[in-house]
Short mmCIF file of C-alpha atoms in Angstrom, two decimals:
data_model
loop_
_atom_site.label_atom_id
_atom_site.label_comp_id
_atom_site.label_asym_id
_atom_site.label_seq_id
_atom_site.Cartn_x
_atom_site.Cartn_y
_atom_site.Cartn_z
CA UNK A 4 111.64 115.51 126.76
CA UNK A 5 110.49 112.41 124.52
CA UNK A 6 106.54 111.13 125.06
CA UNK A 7 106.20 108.44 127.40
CA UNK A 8 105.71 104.51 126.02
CA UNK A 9 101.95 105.00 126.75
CA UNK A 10 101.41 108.15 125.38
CA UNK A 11 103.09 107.01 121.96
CA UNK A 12 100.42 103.96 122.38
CA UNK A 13 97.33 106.31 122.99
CA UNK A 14 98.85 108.14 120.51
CA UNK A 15 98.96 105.37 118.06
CA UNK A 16 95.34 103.79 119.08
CA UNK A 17 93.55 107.70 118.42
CA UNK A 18 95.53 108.08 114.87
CA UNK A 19 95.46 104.76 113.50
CA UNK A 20 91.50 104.61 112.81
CA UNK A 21 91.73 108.22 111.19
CA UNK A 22 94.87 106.53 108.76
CA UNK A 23 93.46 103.49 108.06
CA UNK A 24 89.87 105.02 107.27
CA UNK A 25 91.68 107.85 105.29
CA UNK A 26 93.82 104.87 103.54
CA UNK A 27 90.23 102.64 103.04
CA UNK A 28 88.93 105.66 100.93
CA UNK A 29 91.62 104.11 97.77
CA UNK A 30 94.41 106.76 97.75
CA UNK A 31 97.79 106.19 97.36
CA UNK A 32 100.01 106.60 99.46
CA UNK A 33 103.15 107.94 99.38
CA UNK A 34 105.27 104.82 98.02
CA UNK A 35 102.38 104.10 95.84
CA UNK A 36 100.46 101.60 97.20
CA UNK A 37 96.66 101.69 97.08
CA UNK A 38 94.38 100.28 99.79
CA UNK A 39 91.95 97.88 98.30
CA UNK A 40 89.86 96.91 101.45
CA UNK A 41 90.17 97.52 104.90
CA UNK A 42 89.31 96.92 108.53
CA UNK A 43 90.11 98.42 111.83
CA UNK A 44 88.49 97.51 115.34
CA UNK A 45 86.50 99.75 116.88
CA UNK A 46 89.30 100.42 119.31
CA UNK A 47 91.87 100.78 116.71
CA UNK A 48 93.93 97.80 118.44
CA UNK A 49 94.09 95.68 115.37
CA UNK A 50 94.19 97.12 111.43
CA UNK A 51 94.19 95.18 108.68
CA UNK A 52 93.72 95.55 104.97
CA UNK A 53 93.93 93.99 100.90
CA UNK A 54 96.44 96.35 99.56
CA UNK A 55 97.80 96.77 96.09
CA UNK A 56 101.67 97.87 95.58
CA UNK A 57 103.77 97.77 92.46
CA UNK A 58 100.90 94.84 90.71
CA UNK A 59 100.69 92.99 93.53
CA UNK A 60 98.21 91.91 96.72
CA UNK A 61 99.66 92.19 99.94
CA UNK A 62 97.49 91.35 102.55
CA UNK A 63 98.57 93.86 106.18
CA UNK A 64 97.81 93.46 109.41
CA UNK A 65 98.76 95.91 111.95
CA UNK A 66 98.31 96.11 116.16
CA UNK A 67 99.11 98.59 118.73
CA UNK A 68 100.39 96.11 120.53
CA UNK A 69 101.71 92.67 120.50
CA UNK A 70 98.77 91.19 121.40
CA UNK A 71 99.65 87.48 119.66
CA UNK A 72 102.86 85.87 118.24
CA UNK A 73 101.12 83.96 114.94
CA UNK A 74 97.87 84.75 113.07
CA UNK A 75 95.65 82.81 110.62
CA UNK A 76 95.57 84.07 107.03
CA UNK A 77 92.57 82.60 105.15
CA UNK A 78 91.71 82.75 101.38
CA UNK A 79 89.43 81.63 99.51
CA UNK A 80 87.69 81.62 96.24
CA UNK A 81 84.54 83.00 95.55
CA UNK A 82 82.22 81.07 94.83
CA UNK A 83 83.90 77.81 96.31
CA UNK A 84 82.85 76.13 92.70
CA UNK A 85 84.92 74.19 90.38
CA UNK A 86 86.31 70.98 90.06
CA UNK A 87 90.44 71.86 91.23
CA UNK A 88 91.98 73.01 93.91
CA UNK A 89 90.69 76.51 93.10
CA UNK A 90 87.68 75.90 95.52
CA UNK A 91 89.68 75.07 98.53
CA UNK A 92 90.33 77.51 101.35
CA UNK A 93 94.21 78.37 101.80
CA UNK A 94 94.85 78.99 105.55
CA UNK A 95 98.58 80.49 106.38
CA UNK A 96 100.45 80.98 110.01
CA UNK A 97 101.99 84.32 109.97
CA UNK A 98 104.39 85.86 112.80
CA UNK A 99 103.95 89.04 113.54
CA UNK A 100 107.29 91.54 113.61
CA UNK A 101 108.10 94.90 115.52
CA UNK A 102 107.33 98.03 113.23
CA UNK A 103 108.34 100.78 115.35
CA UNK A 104 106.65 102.89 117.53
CA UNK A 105 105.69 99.78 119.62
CA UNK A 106 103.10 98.75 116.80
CA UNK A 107 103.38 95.05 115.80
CA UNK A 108 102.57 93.57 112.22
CA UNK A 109 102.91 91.51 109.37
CA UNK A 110 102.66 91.90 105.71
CA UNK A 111 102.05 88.69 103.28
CA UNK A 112 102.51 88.86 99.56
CA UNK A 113 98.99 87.24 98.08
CA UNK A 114 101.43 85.02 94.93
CA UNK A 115 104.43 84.45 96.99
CA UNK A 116 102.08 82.69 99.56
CA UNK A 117 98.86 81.58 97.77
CA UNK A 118 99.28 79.22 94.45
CA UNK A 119 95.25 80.34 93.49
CA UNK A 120 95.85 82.71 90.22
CA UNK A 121 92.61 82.32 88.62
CA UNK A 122 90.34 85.26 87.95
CA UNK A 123 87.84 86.03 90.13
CA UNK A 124 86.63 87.11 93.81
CA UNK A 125 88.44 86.30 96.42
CA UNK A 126 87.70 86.25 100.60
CA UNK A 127 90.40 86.55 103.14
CA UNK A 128 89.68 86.35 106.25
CA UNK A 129 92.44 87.31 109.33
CA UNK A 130 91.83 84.85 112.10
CA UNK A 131 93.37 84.12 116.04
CA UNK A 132 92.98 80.13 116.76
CA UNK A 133 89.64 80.07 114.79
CA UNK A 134 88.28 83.11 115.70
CA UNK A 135 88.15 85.90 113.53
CA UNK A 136 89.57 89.20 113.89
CA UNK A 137 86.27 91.38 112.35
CA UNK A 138 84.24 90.96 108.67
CA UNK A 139 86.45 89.13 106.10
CA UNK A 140 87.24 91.54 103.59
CA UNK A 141 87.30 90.87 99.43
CA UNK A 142 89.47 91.88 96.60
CA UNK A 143 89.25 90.67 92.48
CA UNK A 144 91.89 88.96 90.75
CA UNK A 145 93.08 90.35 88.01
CA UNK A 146 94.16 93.24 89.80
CA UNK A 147 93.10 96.28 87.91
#
């Protein structure tokens, strides 16, 4: 007999902090990508993380539900210094998509999405309306 809908959701909501913090400790995984920073509510309802596949940022977030259509994506420079359009915050809509399992989510590939290349620290920030999800969380360009 298959597991009920809400026992694959309580389920999902006891594993996914154990993943995530197992994930935030840097090791790969197994299709290579490495987690750079991460963040999970103290519930384990909403995940999210700077991750590092194949050269490239991806910036995750993950739900046990779907709690929201659209997110905010916000990144930013650190320091907000300079004289171009380095110092500006870049805010993005995102959907989020079904990933299975009745977990909802949305991955966002940092250069495909952000025109900011220069080297340096750099905030993002996942937000509903303009409310945060939990701490913004960091990551360096160049990737090393």
């Amino acid at each position: 007999m298959w597991p009920t809908p809400k026992a694959w959701l309580v389920t999902l909501v006891l594993l996914a902090p154990a993943a995530w913090t197992a994930a935030a400790a840097g090791a790969p995984d197994a299709v290579g990508q490495k987690t750079i920073a991460s963040y999970c509510s103290s519930s384990g309802d909403v995940c999210y993380g700077v991750f590092k596949r194949s050269g490239k940022v991806y910036l995750r977030i993950t739900t046990a539900a779907r709690y929201f259509r659209r997110y905010t994506l916000c990144v930013r420079l650190l320091p907000p210094a300079g004289s171009g359009e380095e110092r500006y915050q870049r805010c993005g809509s995102f959907p989020v998509f079904r990933q299975g399992g009745g977990t909802w989510g949305s991955s966002v590939n940092y250069l495909r999405q952000y025109p900011i290349r220069t080297a340096g620290r750099y905030r993002v920030t996942w937000k509903l309306g303009a409310t945060p999800f939990g701490p913004s969380l960091h990551f360096r360009l160049p990737l090393i």
